[in-house]
Amino acid sequence: MIGVFDSGMGGLTAVKEILKLKPDAGLIFFGDTGRVPYGTRSRETIINYALQDARFLASKRVDAILVACGTVSSTAMPELKKMLDIPVLGVVEATAEAAVKATKNGRVGVIGTPATVNSGSYVNYINAVDPSIETFSQACPLFVPLVEEGLFSADCDITRLTAEHYLARLREKEIDTLILGCTHYPVMAEAIGRALPGVTLINSGAESARRLSDMGLLKDSGGAEYFVSDSTEHFAGLASRFLGMPLNGRVGYVEIDKY
Ligand code: DGL
């Protein structure tokens, strides 16, 4: 059974891809909806929260953990790997490799939370794979709260204007590929795509789900269970929009401060 966690609802974009690859995959998802967003917090806070999230999943005896959060993947991987004695995978490597493969003009944009962009995680990994690629990064701090509120339709004026505001500079840079470096962003893909026409969008949830599958870490073992640290009703009401299908699995509340 695989454990998947995120600061909030965004990690469900990775769960969606896992369920596409293995509809009956055994998985436990934790969304820290009571403390989202992480991406505007200090490194120390992000690490503390991530260790608690992983301890909760480890208490459920998962065989491996997917950190379905660009922010935690960019900030806390060494600490998580040190604490856990099971495989733990972040989203950065698989996503950066997919962008390197996708670009034709060698100009790649990276969007993410402020913590992710400031860490330079995607850019460093891209340059390690192919130093000739030029990268252009942009933090988009308002995207996560918009998505958590369910305001992600491309026809919503607030979403459209926010996307245009953040992405105008990347448009001038003539990128042909854009990393959606936060797992909340794929649900805004249409709004992002309209602001950057013709650009290939790389979905970090999808790339890391494929990587899990390639590593043989997805097992058919009895479906999904979901846990959150805030209202289970709010989560259940929005989850199907992230998953693109009805939420099929129990939703429980976790007092995450206890872990
Ligand atoms: N889904 C998280 C990520 O991938 C959102 C971070 C946040 O809570 O700010 O970065």
PDB file of C-alpha atoms and ligand atoms in Angstrom:
ATOM      1  CA  MET A   1       0.000   0.000   0.000  1.00  0.00           C
ATOM      2  CA  ILE A   2       1.268   3.437  -0.958  1.00  0.00           C
ATOM      3  CA  GLY A   3       0.967   6.539   1.236  1.00  0.00           C
ATOM      4  CA  VAL A   4       0.509   9.891  -0.508  1.00  0.00           C
ATOM      5  CA  PHE A   5       0.520  13.284   1.185  1.00  0.00           C
ATOM      6  CA  ASP A   6       0.240  16.945   0.361  1.00  0.00           C
ATOM      7  CA  SER A   7      -0.317  20.205   2.214  1.00  0.00           C
ATOM      8  CA  GLY A   8      -3.935  20.143   1.021  1.00  0.00           C
ATOM      9  CA  MET A   9      -6.114  18.964  -1.847  1.00  0.00           C
ATOM     10  CA  GLY A  10      -3.430  19.282  -4.563  1.00  0.00           C
ATOM     11  CA  GLY A  11      -1.952  15.825  -4.015  1.00  0.00           C
ATOM     12  CA  LEU A  12      -5.212  14.437  -5.368  1.00  0.00           C
ATOM     13  CA  THR A  13      -3.901  15.314  -8.848  1.00  0.00           C
ATOM     14  CA  ALA A  14      -1.274  12.605  -8.245  1.00  0.00           C
ATOM     15  CA  VAL A  15      -3.914  10.221  -6.827  1.00  0.00           C
ATOM     16  CA  LYS A  16      -5.975  10.773  -9.992  1.00  0.00           C
ATOM     17  CA  GLU A  17      -3.042   9.584 -12.128  1.00  0.00           C
ATOM     18  CA  ILE A  18      -2.315   6.639  -9.787  1.00  0.00           C
ATOM     19  CA  LEU A  19      -5.942   5.504 -10.109  1.00  0.00           C
ATOM     20  CA  LYS A  20      -5.745   5.852 -13.910  1.00  0.00           C
ATOM     21  CA  LEU A  21      -2.746   3.508 -13.914  1.00  0.00           C
ATOM     22  CA  LYS A  22      -4.185   1.140 -11.267  1.00  0.00           C
ATOM     23  CA  PRO A  23      -7.883   1.684 -10.532  1.00  0.00           C
ATOM     24  CA  ASP A  24      -7.831  -0.555  -7.441  1.00  0.00           C
ATOM     25  CA  ALA A  25      -4.461   0.636  -6.108  1.00  0.00           C
ATOM     26  CA  GLY A  26      -4.095   0.326  -2.352  1.00  0.00           C
ATOM     27  CA  LEU A  27      -3.450   3.868  -1.142  1.00  0.00           C
ATOM     28  CA  ILE A  28      -3.832   6.138   1.836  1.00  0.00           C
ATOM     29  CA  PHE A  29      -3.964   9.848   1.106  1.00  0.00           C
ATOM     30  CA  PHE A  30      -3.374  12.560   3.707  1.00  0.00           C
ATOM     31  CA  GLY A  31      -4.125  16.206   2.911  1.00  0.00           C
ATOM     32  CA  ASP A  32      -3.085  18.687   5.596  1.00  0.00           C
ATOM     33  CA  THR A  33      -6.092  20.883   4.848  1.00  0.00           C
ATOM     34  CA  GLY A  34      -5.996  22.442   8.324  1.00  0.00           C
ATOM     35  CA  ARG A  35      -2.526  23.949   7.753  1.00  0.00           C
ATOM     36  CA  VAL A  36      -2.452  24.617   3.983  1.00  0.00           C
ATOM     37  CA  PRO A  37      -0.685  26.540   2.430  1.00  0.00           C
ATOM     38  CA  TYR A  38       2.872  25.372   3.161  1.00  0.00           C
ATOM     39  CA  GLY A  39       4.532  27.231   0.303  1.00  0.00           C
ATOM     40  CA  THR A  40       4.627  30.639   1.997  1.00  0.00           C
ATOM     41  CA  ARG A  41       6.041  29.271   5.301  1.00  0.00           C
ATOM     42  CA  SER A  42       9.602  28.964   6.605  1.00  0.00           C
ATOM     43  CA  ARG A  43      11.823  25.971   5.814  1.00  0.00           C
ATOM     44  CA  GLU A  44      11.709  24.849   9.474  1.00  0.00           C
ATOM     45  CA  THR A  45       7.909  24.875   9.579  1.00  0.00           C
ATOM     46  CA  ILE A  46       7.617  23.000   6.263  1.00  0.00           C
ATOM     47  CA  ILE A  47      10.037  20.325   7.528  1.00  0.00           C
ATOM     48  CA  ASN A  48       8.173  19.947  10.853  1.00  0.00           C
ATOM     49  CA  TYR A  49       4.818  19.635   9.112  1.00  0.00           C
ATOM     50  CA  ALA A  50       6.200  17.165   6.532  1.00  0.00           C
ATOM     51  CA  LEU A  51       7.681  14.917   9.248  1.00  0.00           C
ATOM     52  CA  GLN A  52       4.319  14.832  11.061  1.00  0.00           C
ATOM     53  CA  ASP A  53       2.479  14.012   7.817  1.00  0.00           C
ATOM     54  CA  ALA A  54       4.911  11.169   7.064  1.00  0.00           C
ATOM     55  CA  ARG A  55       4.706   9.817  10.649  1.00  0.00           C
ATOM     56  CA  PHE A  56       0.935   9.599  10.286  1.00  0.00           C
ATOM     57  CA  LEU A  57       1.241   7.603   7.045  1.00  0.00           C
ATOM     58  CA  ALA A  58       3.964   5.396   8.518  1.00  0.00           C
ATOM     59  CA  SER A  59       1.600   4.623  11.436  1.00  0.00           C
ATOM     60  CA  LYS A  60      -0.780   3.174   8.809  1.00  0.00           C
ATOM     61  CA  ARG A  61       1.994   0.767   7.751  1.00  0.00           C
ATOM     62  CA  VAL A  62       2.322   1.966   4.143  1.00  0.00           C
ATOM     63  CA  ASP A  63       5.106   0.312   2.086  1.00  0.00           C
ATOM     64  CA  ALA A  64       6.279   3.551   0.417  1.00  0.00           C
ATOM     65  CA  ILE A  65       5.425   7.252   0.438  1.00  0.00           C
ATOM     66  CA  LEU A  66       4.856   9.670  -2.427  1.00  0.00           C
ATOM     67  CA  VAL A  67       5.396  13.269  -1.364  1.00  0.00           C
ATOM     68  CA  ALA A  68       2.762  14.701  -3.717  1.00  0.00           C
ATOM     69  CA  CYS A  69       3.756  18.260  -2.900  1.00  0.00           C
ATOM     70  CA  GLY A  70       6.298  20.319  -4.807  1.00  0.00           C
ATOM     71  CA  THR A  71       6.991  22.439  -1.726  1.00  0.00           C
ATOM     72  CA  VAL A  72       7.816  19.521   0.581  1.00  0.00           C
ATOM     73  CA  SER A  73       9.692  17.715  -2.223  1.00  0.00           C
ATOM     74  CA  SER A  74      11.854  20.836  -2.625  1.00  0.00           C
ATOM     75  CA  THR A  75      12.445  21.402   1.090  1.00  0.00           C
ATOM     76  CA  ALA A  76      12.290  18.303   3.274  1.00  0.00           C
ATOM     77  CA  MET A  77      13.441  15.242   1.304  1.00  0.00           C
ATOM     78  CA  PRO A  78      16.739  14.679   3.213  1.00  0.00           C
ATOM     79  CA  GLU A  79      14.910  14.842   6.577  1.00  0.00           C
ATOM     80  CA  LEU A  80      12.104  12.541   5.381  1.00  0.00           C
ATOM     81  CA  LYS A  81      14.551   9.999   3.956  1.00  0.00           C
ATOM     82  CA  LYS A  82      16.515  10.041   7.214  1.00  0.00           C
ATOM     83  CA  MET A  83      13.408   9.420   9.330  1.00  0.00           C
ATOM     84  CA  LEU A  84      11.712   6.753   7.184  1.00  0.00           C
ATOM     85  CA  ASP A  85      12.916   3.232   6.547  1.00  0.00           C
ATOM     86  CA  ILE A  86      10.621   2.770   3.518  1.00  0.00           C
ATOM     87  CA  PRO A  87      11.054   4.208  -0.015  1.00  0.00           C
ATOM     88  CA  VAL A  88      10.064   7.891  -0.200  1.00  0.00           C
ATOM     89  CA  LEU A  89       9.707   9.649  -3.505  1.00  0.00           C
ATOM     90  CA  GLY A  90       9.272  13.355  -4.274  1.00  0.00           C
ATOM     91  CA  VAL A  91       7.886  14.969  -7.422  1.00  0.00           C
ATOM     92  CA  VAL A  92      10.912  16.979  -8.587  1.00  0.00           C
ATOM     93  CA  GLU A  93      13.078  14.439 -10.429  1.00  0.00           C
ATOM     94  CA  ALA A  94      10.443  12.737 -12.612  1.00  0.00           C
ATOM     95  CA  THR A  95       8.874  16.106 -13.483  1.00  0.00           C
ATOM     96  CA  ALA A  96      12.164  17.808 -14.374  1.00  0.00           C
ATOM     97  CA  GLU A  97      13.198  14.833 -16.527  1.00  0.00           C
ATOM     98  CA  ALA A  98       9.867  14.974 -18.397  1.00  0.00           C
ATOM     99  CA  ALA A  99      10.385  18.694 -19.106  1.00  0.00           C
ATOM    100  CA  VAL A 100      13.907  18.080 -20.435  1.00  0.00           C
ATOM    101  CA  LYS A 101      12.462  15.458 -22.799  1.00  0.00           C
ATOM    102  CA  ALA A 102       9.551  17.666 -23.878  1.00  0.00           C
ATOM    103  CA  THR A 103      11.329  20.931 -24.730  1.00  0.00           C
ATOM    104  CA  LYS A 104      12.314  21.533 -28.335  1.00  0.00           C
ATOM    105  CA  ASN A 105      13.684  25.073 -28.068  1.00  0.00           C
ATOM    106  CA  GLY A 106      15.524  24.504 -24.753  1.00  0.00           C
ATOM    107  CA  ARG A 107      13.518  27.182 -22.898  1.00  0.00           C
ATOM    108  CA  VAL A 108      11.610  25.835 -19.897  1.00  0.00           C
ATOM    109  CA  GLY A 109       9.438  27.737 -17.418  1.00  0.00           C
ATOM    110  CA  VAL A 110       8.930  26.626 -13.810  1.00  0.00           C
ATOM    111  CA  ILE A 111       6.002  27.764 -11.677  1.00  0.00           C
ATOM    112  CA  GLY A 112       5.494  26.812  -8.052  1.00  0.00           C
ATOM    113  CA  THR A 113       5.009  28.138  -4.562  1.00  0.00           C
ATOM    114  CA  PRO A 114       7.501  30.739  -3.226  1.00  0.00           C
ATOM    115  CA  ALA A 115       9.284  28.015  -1.186  1.00  0.00           C
ATOM    116  CA  THR A 116       9.651  25.789  -4.256  1.00  0.00           C
ATOM    117  CA  VAL A 117      10.874  28.561  -6.553  1.00  0.00           C
ATOM    118  CA  ASN A 118      13.290  29.939  -3.930  1.00  0.00           C
ATOM    119  CA  SER A 119      14.745  26.456  -3.358  1.00  0.00           C
ATOM    120  CA  GLY A 120      15.751  26.229  -7.040  1.00  0.00           C
ATOM    121  CA  SER A 121      14.945  22.496  -6.892  1.00  0.00           C
ATOM    122  CA  TYR A 122      13.513  22.031 -10.406  1.00  0.00           C
ATOM    123  CA  VAL A 123      16.046  24.366 -12.031  1.00  0.00           C
ATOM    124  CA  ASN A 124      19.001  22.625 -10.356  1.00  0.00           C
ATOM    125  CA  TYR A 125      17.761  19.212 -11.402  1.00  0.00           C
ATOM    126  CA  ILE A 126      17.087  20.320 -15.007  1.00  0.00           C
ATOM    127  CA  ASN A 127      20.568  21.801 -15.240  1.00  0.00           C
ATOM    128  CA  ALA A 128      22.104  18.640 -13.796  1.00  0.00           C
ATOM    129  CA  VAL A 129      20.405  16.619 -16.553  1.00  0.00           C
ATOM    130  CA  ASP A 130      21.044  19.124 -19.374  1.00  0.00           C
ATOM    131  CA  PRO A 131      23.067  22.292 -18.618  1.00  0.00           C
ATOM    132  CA  SER A 132      22.190  23.812 -22.011  1.00  0.00           C
ATOM    133  CA  ILE A 133      18.530  24.335 -21.055  1.00  0.00           C
ATOM    134  CA  GLU A 134      17.534  27.885 -20.104  1.00  0.00           C
ATOM    135  CA  THR A 135      15.016  28.128 -17.269  1.00  0.00           C
ATOM    136  CA  PHE A 136      12.675  30.899 -16.164  1.00  0.00           C
ATOM    137  CA  SER A 137      10.926  30.643 -12.785  1.00  0.00           C
ATOM    138  CA  GLN A 138       7.879  32.347 -11.353  1.00  0.00           C
ATOM    139  CA  ALA A 139       6.301  31.949  -7.914  1.00  0.00           C
ATOM    140  CA  CYS A 140       2.484  32.012  -8.000  1.00  0.00           C
ATOM    141  CA  PRO A 141       1.435  32.304  -4.329  1.00  0.00           C
ATOM    142  CA  LEU A 142      -2.248  33.021  -5.039  1.00  0.00           C
ATOM    143  CA  PHE A 143      -2.836  29.854  -7.074  1.00  0.00           C
ATOM    144  CA  VAL A 144      -3.031  27.503  -4.061  1.00  0.00           C
ATOM    145  CA  PRO A 145      -5.705  29.475  -2.127  1.00  0.00           C
ATOM    146  CA  LEU A 146      -7.746  29.845  -5.335  1.00  0.00           C
ATOM    147  CA  VAL A 147      -7.625  26.106  -5.946  1.00  0.00           C
ATOM    148  CA  GLU A 148      -8.428  25.232  -2.305  1.00  0.00           C
ATOM    149  CA  GLU A 149     -11.543  27.434  -2.678  1.00  0.00           C
ATOM    150  CA  GLY A 150     -12.568  25.565  -5.820  1.00  0.00           C
ATOM    151  CA  LEU A 151     -11.949  28.648  -8.004  1.00  0.00           C
ATOM    152  CA  PHE A 152     -10.039  26.972 -10.797  1.00  0.00           C
ATOM    153  CA  SER A 153     -12.313  27.141 -13.847  1.00  0.00           C
ATOM    154  CA  ALA A 154     -10.694  28.949 -16.796  1.00  0.00           C
ATOM    155  CA  ASP A 155     -13.950  30.885 -17.136  1.00  0.00           C
ATOM    156  CA  CYS A 156     -13.685  32.366 -13.625  1.00  0.00           C
ATOM    157  CA  ASP A 157     -12.507  35.998 -14.003  1.00  0.00           C
ATOM    158  CA  ILE A 158     -10.438  35.960 -10.787  1.00  0.00           C
ATOM    159  CA  THR A 159      -8.595  32.814 -11.887  1.00  0.00           C
ATOM    160  CA  ARG A 160      -8.038  34.094 -15.430  1.00  0.00           C
ATOM    161  CA  LEU A 161      -6.686  37.469 -14.275  1.00  0.00           C
ATOM    162  CA  THR A 162      -4.432  35.858 -11.637  1.00  0.00           C
ATOM    163  CA  ALA A 163      -3.001  33.464 -14.236  1.00  0.00           C
ATOM    164  CA  GLU A 164      -2.406  36.313 -16.701  1.00  0.00           C
ATOM    165  CA  HIS A 165      -0.758  38.397 -13.949  1.00  0.00           C
ATOM    166  CA  TYR A 166       1.761  35.722 -12.973  1.00  0.00           C
ATOM    167  CA  LEU A 167       2.449  34.285 -16.420  1.00  0.00           C
ATOM    168  CA  ALA A 168       2.883  37.453 -18.539  1.00  0.00           C
ATOM    169  CA  ARG A 169       6.651  37.517 -17.905  1.00  0.00           C
ATOM    170  CA  LEU A 170       7.049  33.852 -18.913  1.00  0.00           C
ATOM    171  CA  ARG A 171       5.147  34.539 -22.126  1.00  0.00           C
ATOM    172  CA  GLU A 172       7.794  37.112 -23.102  1.00  0.00           C
ATOM    173  CA  LYS A 173      10.536  34.525 -22.523  1.00  0.00           C
ATOM    174  CA  GLU A 174       9.217  32.316 -25.348  1.00  0.00           C
ATOM    175  CA  ILE A 175       9.277  29.111 -23.327  1.00  0.00           C
ATOM    176  CA  ASP A 176       7.846  26.044 -25.089  1.00  0.00           C
ATOM    177  CA  THR A 177       7.475  23.910 -21.923  1.00  0.00           C
ATOM    178  CA  LEU A 178       6.166  24.782 -18.452  1.00  0.00           C
ATOM    179  CA  ILE A 179       6.585  22.729 -15.291  1.00  0.00           C
ATOM    180  CA  LEU A 180       3.511  22.876 -13.071  1.00  0.00           C
ATOM    181  CA  GLY A 181       5.781  22.548 -10.049  1.00  0.00           C
ATOM    182  CA  CYS A 182       2.965  22.436  -7.514  1.00  0.00           C
ATOM    183  CA  THR A 183       0.470  19.591  -7.426  1.00  0.00           C
ATOM    184  CA  HIS A 184      -2.412  22.042  -7.007  1.00  0.00           C
ATOM    185  CA  TYR A 185      -1.816  23.543 -10.468  1.00  0.00           C
ATOM    186  CA  PRO A 186      -3.002  20.789 -12.858  1.00  0.00           C
ATOM    187  CA  VAL A 187      -6.628  21.604 -11.988  1.00  0.00           C
ATOM    188  CA  MET A 188      -5.914  25.137 -13.303  1.00  0.00           C
ATOM    189  CA  ALA A 189      -4.315  23.772 -16.471  1.00  0.00           C
ATOM    190  CA  GLU A 190      -6.911  25.291 -18.773  1.00  0.00           C
ATOM    191  CA  ALA A 191      -6.496  28.800 -17.286  1.00  0.00           C
ATOM    192  CA  ILE A 192      -2.705  28.442 -17.362  1.00  0.00           C
ATOM    193  CA  GLY A 193      -2.795  27.130 -20.944  1.00  0.00           C
ATOM    194  CA  ARG A 194      -4.899  30.090 -22.084  1.00  0.00           C
ATOM    195  CA  ALA A 195      -2.339  32.505 -20.602  1.00  0.00           C
ATOM    196  CA  LEU A 196       0.518  30.640 -22.333  1.00  0.00           C
ATOM    197  CA  PRO A 197      -0.875  29.357 -25.644  1.00  0.00           C
ATOM    198  CA  GLY A 198       1.111  26.631 -27.397  1.00  0.00           C
ATOM    199  CA  VAL A 199       3.215  25.787 -24.332  1.00  0.00           C
ATOM    200  CA  THR A 200       3.463  22.126 -23.235  1.00  0.00           C
ATOM    201  CA  LEU A 201       2.410  21.765 -19.589  1.00  0.00           C
ATOM    202  CA  ILE A 202       4.201  19.175 -17.450  1.00  0.00           C
ATOM    203  CA  ASN A 203       2.051  17.807 -14.619  1.00  0.00           C
ATOM    204  CA  SER A 204       4.113  16.882 -11.541  1.00  0.00           C
ATOM    205  CA  GLY A 205       1.404  14.576 -10.154  1.00  0.00           C
ATOM    206  CA  ALA A 206       1.170  12.601 -13.392  1.00  0.00           C
ATOM    207  CA  GLU A 207       4.933  12.270 -13.828  1.00  0.00           C
ATOM    208  CA  SER A 208       5.508  11.042 -10.287  1.00  0.00           C
ATOM    209  CA  ALA A 209       2.595   8.578 -10.484  1.00  0.00           C
ATOM    210  CA  ARG A 210       4.188   7.095 -13.608  1.00  0.00           C
ATOM    211  CA  ARG A 211       7.525   6.895 -11.785  1.00  0.00           C
ATOM    212  CA  LEU A 212       5.876   4.990  -8.898  1.00  0.00           C
ATOM    213  CA  SER A 213       4.385   2.566 -11.380  1.00  0.00           C
ATOM    214  CA  ASP A 214       7.740   2.085 -13.169  1.00  0.00           C
ATOM    215  CA  MET A 215       9.337   1.321  -9.795  1.00  0.00           C
ATOM    216  CA  GLY A 216       6.716  -1.381  -9.125  1.00  0.00           C
ATOM    217  CA  LEU A 217       5.395   0.488  -6.077  1.00  0.00           C
ATOM    218  CA  LEU A 218       1.707   0.471  -7.096  1.00  0.00           C
ATOM    219  CA  LYS A 219      -0.060  -2.657  -5.866  1.00  0.00           C
ATOM    220  CA  ASP A 220      -3.650  -3.826  -6.338  1.00  0.00           C
ATOM    221  CA  SER A 221      -4.637  -4.084  -2.719  1.00  0.00           C
ATOM    222  CA  GLY A 222      -8.081  -2.887  -1.937  1.00  0.00           C
ATOM    223  CA  GLY A 223      -8.736   0.734  -2.852  1.00  0.00           C
ATOM    224  CA  ALA A 224      -8.211   4.154  -1.367  1.00  0.00           C
ATOM    225  CA  GLU A 225      -8.713   5.807   2.020  1.00  0.00           C
ATOM    226  CA  TYR A 226      -8.485   9.566   2.549  1.00  0.00           C
ATOM    227  CA  PHE A 227      -7.584  11.591   5.640  1.00  0.00           C
ATOM    228  CA  VAL A 228      -7.551  15.334   6.242  1.00  0.00           C
ATOM    229  CA  SER A 229      -6.730  17.653   9.158  1.00  0.00           C
ATOM    230  CA  ASP A 230      -9.795  19.888   8.695  1.00  0.00           C
ATOM    231  CA  SER A 231     -13.416  19.526   7.566  1.00  0.00           C
ATOM    232  CA  THR A 232     -14.067  16.129   5.974  1.00  0.00           C
ATOM    233  CA  GLU A 233     -17.205  17.615   4.344  1.00  0.00           C
ATOM    234  CA  HIS A 234     -15.252  20.358   2.564  1.00  0.00           C
ATOM    235  CA  PHE A 235     -12.790  17.744   1.296  1.00  0.00           C
ATOM    236  CA  ALA A 236     -15.486  15.321   0.149  1.00  0.00           C
ATOM    237  CA  GLY A 237     -17.330  18.169  -1.606  1.00  0.00           C
ATOM    238  CA  LEU A 238     -14.311  19.220  -3.685  1.00  0.00           C
ATOM    239  CA  ALA A 239     -12.355  15.978  -4.118  1.00  0.00           C
ATOM    240  CA  SER A 240     -14.261  14.651  -7.114  1.00  0.00           C
ATOM    241  CA  ARG A 241     -13.366  17.822  -9.071  1.00  0.00           C
ATOM    242  CA  PHE A 242      -9.669  17.101  -8.463  1.00  0.00           C
ATOM    243  CA  LEU A 243      -9.996  13.406  -9.215  1.00  0.00           C
ATOM    244  CA  GLY A 244     -12.197  13.836 -12.288  1.00  0.00           C
ATOM    245  CA  MET A 245     -14.342  10.994 -10.902  1.00  0.00           C
ATOM    246  CA  PRO A 246     -16.479  10.364  -7.821  1.00  0.00           C
ATOM    247  CA  LEU A 247     -14.547  10.008  -4.567  1.00  0.00           C
ATOM    248  CA  ASN A 248     -14.564   6.290  -3.837  1.00  0.00           C
ATOM    249  CA  GLY A 249     -13.261   5.698  -0.328  1.00  0.00           C
ATOM    250  CA  ARG A 250     -13.720   6.634   3.310  1.00  0.00           C
ATOM    251  CA  VAL A 251     -12.721  10.148   4.457  1.00  0.00           C
ATOM    252  CA  GLY A 252     -11.408  10.473   8.017  1.00  0.00           C
ATOM    253  CA  TYR A 253     -10.198  13.312  10.239  1.00  0.00           C
ATOM    254  CA  VAL A 254      -6.674  13.269  11.733  1.00  0.00           C
ATOM    255  CA  GLU A 255      -5.387  15.343  14.620  1.00  0.00           C
ATOM    256  CA  ILE A 256      -2.044  15.787  12.888  1.00  0.00           C
ATOM    257  CA  ASP A 257      -0.396  17.731  15.758  1.00  0.00           C
ATOM    258  CA  LYS A 258      -0.307  14.436  17.693  1.00  0.00           C
ATOM    259  CA  TYR A 259       2.164  12.848  15.239  1.00  0.00           C
TER     260      TYR A 259
HETATM  261  N1  DGL B   1       0.528  21.142  -3.486  1.00  0.00           N
HETATM  262  C1  DGL B   1       1.553  21.907  -2.830  1.00  0.00           C
HETATM  263  C2  DGL B   1       2.795  21.929  -3.726  1.00  0.00           C
HETATM  264  O1  DGL B   1       2.878  21.066  -4.571  1.00  0.00           O
HETATM  265  C3  DGL B   1       1.002  23.230  -2.420  1.00  0.00           C
HETATM  266  C4  DGL B   1       1.899  23.937  -1.481  1.00  0.00           C
HETATM  267  C5  DGL B   1       1.250  24.858  -0.531  1.00  0.00           C
HETATM  268  O2  DGL B   1       0.555  24.382   0.358  1.00  0.00           O
HETATM  269  O3  DGL B   1       1.521  26.062  -0.600  1.00  0.00           O
HETATM  270  O4  DGL B   1       3.680  22.734  -3.611  1.00  0.00           O
END
